[in-house]
């Protein structure tokens, strides 16, 4: 995206969230993850976290409206909105907001299970634990 740059540490945080939440990097899962992160992270965070969520969603929606695939895969506009909304709803359902400024090194020293328990990603009513 041209001049839009995301710091390496923030890319690490994003990748860590793939592992902790269980979302894959497939297009539909990535769309859910950015919706999830919009509502699951603490609200005090860098402005570009919001931009990433909205811009990626709008870009995919725009391409979808024009019948274009993204990464070789086409998702229709209704699916784009549904998947993004599903991630938003899942982010609202977690027990504890995830620190947007988490230290990747500290998180890497913990088990996935302990992180999932801390944020309430493992319980019968959490949509993410039912994957």
PDB file of C-alpha atoms in Angstrom:
ATOM      1  CA  UNK A   1       0.000   0.000   0.000  1.00  0.00           C
ATOM      2  CA  UNK A   2       2.482   2.636  -1.100  1.00  0.00           C
ATOM      3  CA  UNK A   3       3.763   4.778   1.749  1.00  0.00           C
ATOM      4  CA  UNK A   4       1.771   3.105   4.510  1.00  0.00           C
ATOM      5  CA  UNK A   5       4.325   1.389   6.770  1.00  0.00           C
ATOM      6  CA  UNK A   6       3.657  -0.819   9.777  1.00  0.00           C
ATOM      7  CA  UNK A   7       6.433  -1.260  12.365  1.00  0.00           C
ATOM      8  CA  UNK A   8       7.965  -4.732  12.589  1.00  0.00           C
ATOM      9  CA  UNK A   9       6.906  -5.121  16.242  1.00  0.00           C
ATOM     10  CA  UNK A  10       3.266  -4.603  15.254  1.00  0.00           C
ATOM     11  CA  UNK A  11       3.550  -7.205  12.504  1.00  0.00           C
ATOM     12  CA  UNK A  12       4.903  -9.594  15.152  1.00  0.00           C
ATOM     13  CA  UNK A  13       1.883  -8.849  17.351  1.00  0.00           C
ATOM     14  CA  UNK A  14      -0.465  -9.533  14.439  1.00  0.00           C
ATOM     15  CA  UNK A  15       1.238 -12.843  13.687  1.00  0.00           C
ATOM     16  CA  UNK A  16       1.118 -13.819  17.363  1.00  0.00           C
ATOM     17  CA  UNK A  17      -2.631 -13.222  17.309  1.00  0.00           C
ATOM     18  CA  UNK A  18      -2.955 -15.731  14.464  1.00  0.00           C
ATOM     19  CA  UNK A  19      -1.403 -18.363  16.722  1.00  0.00           C
ATOM     20  CA  UNK A  20      -3.221 -17.410  19.937  1.00  0.00           C
ATOM     21  CA  UNK A  21      -6.663 -17.140  18.333  1.00  0.00           C
ATOM     22  CA  UNK A  22      -6.276 -20.011  15.899  1.00  0.00           C
ATOM     23  CA  UNK A  23      -7.216 -17.916  12.856  1.00  0.00           C
ATOM     24  CA  UNK A  24      -5.270 -19.058   9.802  1.00  0.00           C
ATOM     25  CA  UNK A  25      -3.835 -16.795   7.113  1.00  0.00           C
ATOM     26  CA  UNK A  26      -6.476 -17.874   4.575  1.00  0.00           C
ATOM     27  CA  UNK A  27      -8.379 -14.891   3.228  1.00  0.00           C
ATOM     28  CA  UNK A  28     -11.631 -15.604   5.066  1.00  0.00           C
ATOM     29  CA  UNK A  29      -9.769 -16.187   8.349  1.00  0.00           C
ATOM     30  CA  UNK A  30      -7.628 -13.065   7.901  1.00  0.00           C
ATOM     31  CA  UNK A  31     -10.794 -11.033   7.399  1.00  0.00           C
ATOM     32  CA  UNK A  32     -12.250 -12.430  10.618  1.00  0.00           C
ATOM     33  CA  UNK A  33      -8.991 -11.754  12.467  1.00  0.00           C
ATOM     34  CA  UNK A  34      -8.911  -8.069  11.523  1.00  0.00           C
ATOM     35  CA  UNK A  35     -12.527  -7.742  12.685  1.00  0.00           C
ATOM     36  CA  UNK A  36     -11.667  -9.607  15.884  1.00  0.00           C
ATOM     37  CA  UNK A  37      -8.674  -7.359  16.582  1.00  0.00           C
ATOM     38  CA  UNK A  38     -10.809  -4.252  16.044  1.00  0.00           C
ATOM     39  CA  UNK A  39     -12.888  -5.127  19.123  1.00  0.00           C
ATOM     40  CA  UNK A  40     -10.687  -7.536  21.116  1.00  0.00           C
ATOM     41  CA  UNK A  41      -7.710  -5.226  21.640  1.00  0.00           C
ATOM     42  CA  UNK A  42      -7.544  -2.468  24.230  1.00  0.00           C
ATOM     43  CA  UNK A  43      -8.824   0.774  22.730  1.00  0.00           C
ATOM     44  CA  UNK A  44      -5.622   2.637  23.541  1.00  0.00           C
ATOM     45  CA  UNK A  45      -3.497   1.680  20.532  1.00  0.00           C
ATOM     46  CA  UNK A  46      -1.705   3.226  17.557  1.00  0.00           C
ATOM     47  CA  UNK A  47      -4.052   4.873  15.037  1.00  0.00           C
ATOM     48  CA  UNK A  48      -2.929   2.560  12.231  1.00  0.00           C
ATOM     49  CA  UNK A  49      -4.401  -0.474  14.022  1.00  0.00           C
ATOM     50  CA  UNK A  50      -7.825   1.004  13.250  1.00  0.00           C
ATOM     51  CA  UNK A  51      -6.749   1.980   9.747  1.00  0.00           C
ATOM     52  CA  UNK A  52      -5.477  -1.531   9.051  1.00  0.00           C
ATOM     53  CA  UNK A  53      -8.788  -3.055  10.055  1.00  0.00           C
ATOM     54  CA  UNK A  54     -11.001  -0.631   8.147  1.00  0.00           C
ATOM     55  CA  UNK A  55      -8.753  -0.189   5.112  1.00  0.00           C
ATOM     56  CA  UNK A  56      -8.253  -3.919   4.530  1.00  0.00           C
ATOM     57  CA  UNK A  57     -11.983  -4.542   4.973  1.00  0.00           C
ATOM     58  CA  UNK A  58     -12.932  -1.706   2.597  1.00  0.00           C
ATOM     59  CA  UNK A  59     -10.288  -2.703   0.040  1.00  0.00           C
ATOM     60  CA  UNK A  60     -11.521  -6.284  -0.026  1.00  0.00           C
ATOM     61  CA  UNK A  61     -15.132  -5.142  -0.186  1.00  0.00           C
ATOM     62  CA  UNK A  62     -14.322  -2.772  -3.063  1.00  0.00           C
ATOM     63  CA  UNK A  63     -12.521  -5.484  -5.020  1.00  0.00           C
ATOM     64  CA  UNK A  64     -15.342  -7.892  -4.312  1.00  0.00           C
ATOM     65  CA  UNK A  65     -17.944  -5.438  -5.596  1.00  0.00           C
ATOM     66  CA  UNK A  66     -15.987  -5.268  -8.864  1.00  0.00           C
ATOM     67  CA  UNK A  67     -15.790  -9.063  -9.080  1.00  0.00           C
ATOM     68  CA  UNK A  68     -12.050  -9.226  -8.422  1.00  0.00           C
ATOM     69  CA  UNK A  69     -10.255 -11.914  -6.459  1.00  0.00           C
ATOM     70  CA  UNK A  70      -7.752 -11.105  -3.737  1.00  0.00           C
ATOM     71  CA  UNK A  71      -4.777 -13.411  -3.502  1.00  0.00           C
ATOM     72  CA  UNK A  72      -6.362 -15.599  -6.157  1.00  0.00           C
ATOM     73  CA  UNK A  73      -9.589 -16.057  -4.162  1.00  0.00           C
ATOM     74  CA  UNK A  74     -12.901 -14.307  -4.690  1.00  0.00           C
ATOM     75  CA  UNK A  75     -15.274 -13.686  -1.795  1.00  0.00           C
ATOM     76  CA  UNK A  76     -18.620 -12.060  -2.615  1.00  0.00           C
ATOM     77  CA  UNK A  77     -19.504  -8.723  -0.930  1.00  0.00           C
ATOM     78  CA  UNK A  78     -22.033 -10.248   1.475  1.00  0.00           C
ATOM     79  CA  UNK A  79     -19.478 -12.818   2.629  1.00  0.00           C
ATOM     80  CA  UNK A  80     -16.886 -10.063   3.115  1.00  0.00           C
ATOM     81  CA  UNK A  81     -19.260  -8.164   5.400  1.00  0.00           C
ATOM     82  CA  UNK A  82     -20.405 -11.309   7.210  1.00  0.00           C
ATOM     83  CA  UNK A  83     -16.862 -12.553   7.895  1.00  0.00           C
ATOM     84  CA  UNK A  84     -15.659  -9.153   9.111  1.00  0.00           C
ATOM     85  CA  UNK A  85     -18.760  -8.819  11.308  1.00  0.00           C
ATOM     86  CA  UNK A  86     -18.249 -12.333  12.659  1.00  0.00           C
ATOM     87  CA  UNK A  87     -14.735 -11.384  13.763  1.00  0.00           C
ATOM     88  CA  UNK A  88     -16.049  -8.194  15.397  1.00  0.00           C
ATOM     89  CA  UNK A  89     -18.670 -10.185  17.324  1.00  0.00           C
ATOM     90  CA  UNK A  90     -16.048 -12.727  18.414  1.00  0.00           C
ATOM     91  CA  UNK A  91     -13.798  -9.904  19.636  1.00  0.00           C
ATOM     92  CA  UNK A  92     -16.641  -8.488  21.705  1.00  0.00           C
ATOM     93  CA  UNK A  93     -17.195 -11.902  23.333  1.00  0.00           C
ATOM     94  CA  UNK A  94     -13.740 -12.355  24.870  1.00  0.00           C
ATOM     95  CA  UNK A  95     -13.336 -12.199  28.637  1.00  0.00           C
ATOM     96  CA  UNK A  96     -10.412  -9.748  28.779  1.00  0.00           C
ATOM     97  CA  UNK A  97      -9.230  -7.168  26.256  1.00  0.00           C
ATOM     98  CA  UNK A  98      -5.863  -8.007  24.688  1.00  0.00           C
ATOM     99  CA  UNK A  99      -3.121  -5.444  25.325  1.00  0.00           C
ATOM    100  CA  UNK A 100      -2.441  -3.698  22.019  1.00  0.00           C
ATOM    101  CA  UNK A 101       1.086  -2.912  23.250  1.00  0.00           C
ATOM    102  CA  UNK A 102       1.950  -6.459  24.343  1.00  0.00           C
ATOM    103  CA  UNK A 103       5.626  -7.333  24.304  1.00  0.00           C
ATOM    104  CA  UNK A 104       6.079 -10.058  21.657  1.00  0.00           C
ATOM    105  CA  UNK A 105       9.088 -11.549  23.482  1.00  0.00           C
ATOM    106  CA  UNK A 106       7.109 -11.884  26.712  1.00  0.00           C
ATOM    107  CA  UNK A 107       4.188 -13.505  24.917  1.00  0.00           C
ATOM    108  CA  UNK A 108       6.506 -15.927  23.099  1.00  0.00           C
ATOM    109  CA  UNK A 109       7.693 -17.223  26.485  1.00  0.00           C
ATOM    110  CA  UNK A 110       4.152 -18.292  27.403  1.00  0.00           C
ATOM    111  CA  UNK A 111       2.136 -21.284  26.312  1.00  0.00           C
ATOM    112  CA  UNK A 112      -0.715 -20.852  23.859  1.00  0.00           C
ATOM    113  CA  UNK A 113      -3.045 -22.467  26.369  1.00  0.00           C
ATOM    114  CA  UNK A 114      -2.157 -19.944  29.112  1.00  0.00           C
ATOM    115  CA  UNK A 115      -2.773 -17.029  26.722  1.00  0.00           C
ATOM    116  CA  UNK A 116      -6.081 -18.476  25.550  1.00  0.00           C
ATOM    117  CA  UNK A 117      -7.200 -19.006  29.146  1.00  0.00           C
ATOM    118  CA  UNK A 118      -6.149 -15.471  30.150  1.00  0.00           C
ATOM    119  CA  UNK A 119      -8.244 -13.891  27.404  1.00  0.00           C
ATOM    120  CA  UNK A 120     -11.154 -16.278  27.748  1.00  0.00           C
ATOM    121  CA  UNK A 121     -10.607 -17.934  24.394  1.00  0.00           C
ATOM    122  CA  UNK A 122     -11.174 -21.358  25.936  1.00  0.00           C
ATOM    123  CA  UNK A 123     -14.632 -21.821  27.369  1.00  0.00           C
ATOM    124  CA  UNK A 124     -17.893 -23.285  26.085  1.00  0.00           C
ATOM    125  CA  UNK A 125     -19.422 -19.919  25.107  1.00  0.00           C
ATOM    126  CA  UNK A 126     -16.431 -18.462  23.261  1.00  0.00           C
ATOM    127  CA  UNK A 127     -16.854 -18.685  19.473  1.00  0.00           C
ATOM    128  CA  UNK A 128     -13.110 -19.085  18.982  1.00  0.00           C
ATOM    129  CA  UNK A 129     -12.875 -22.128  21.230  1.00  0.00           C
ATOM    130  CA  UNK A 130     -15.465 -23.903  19.079  1.00  0.00           C
ATOM    131  CA  UNK A 131     -13.221 -24.031  15.982  1.00  0.00           C
TER     132      UNK A 131
END
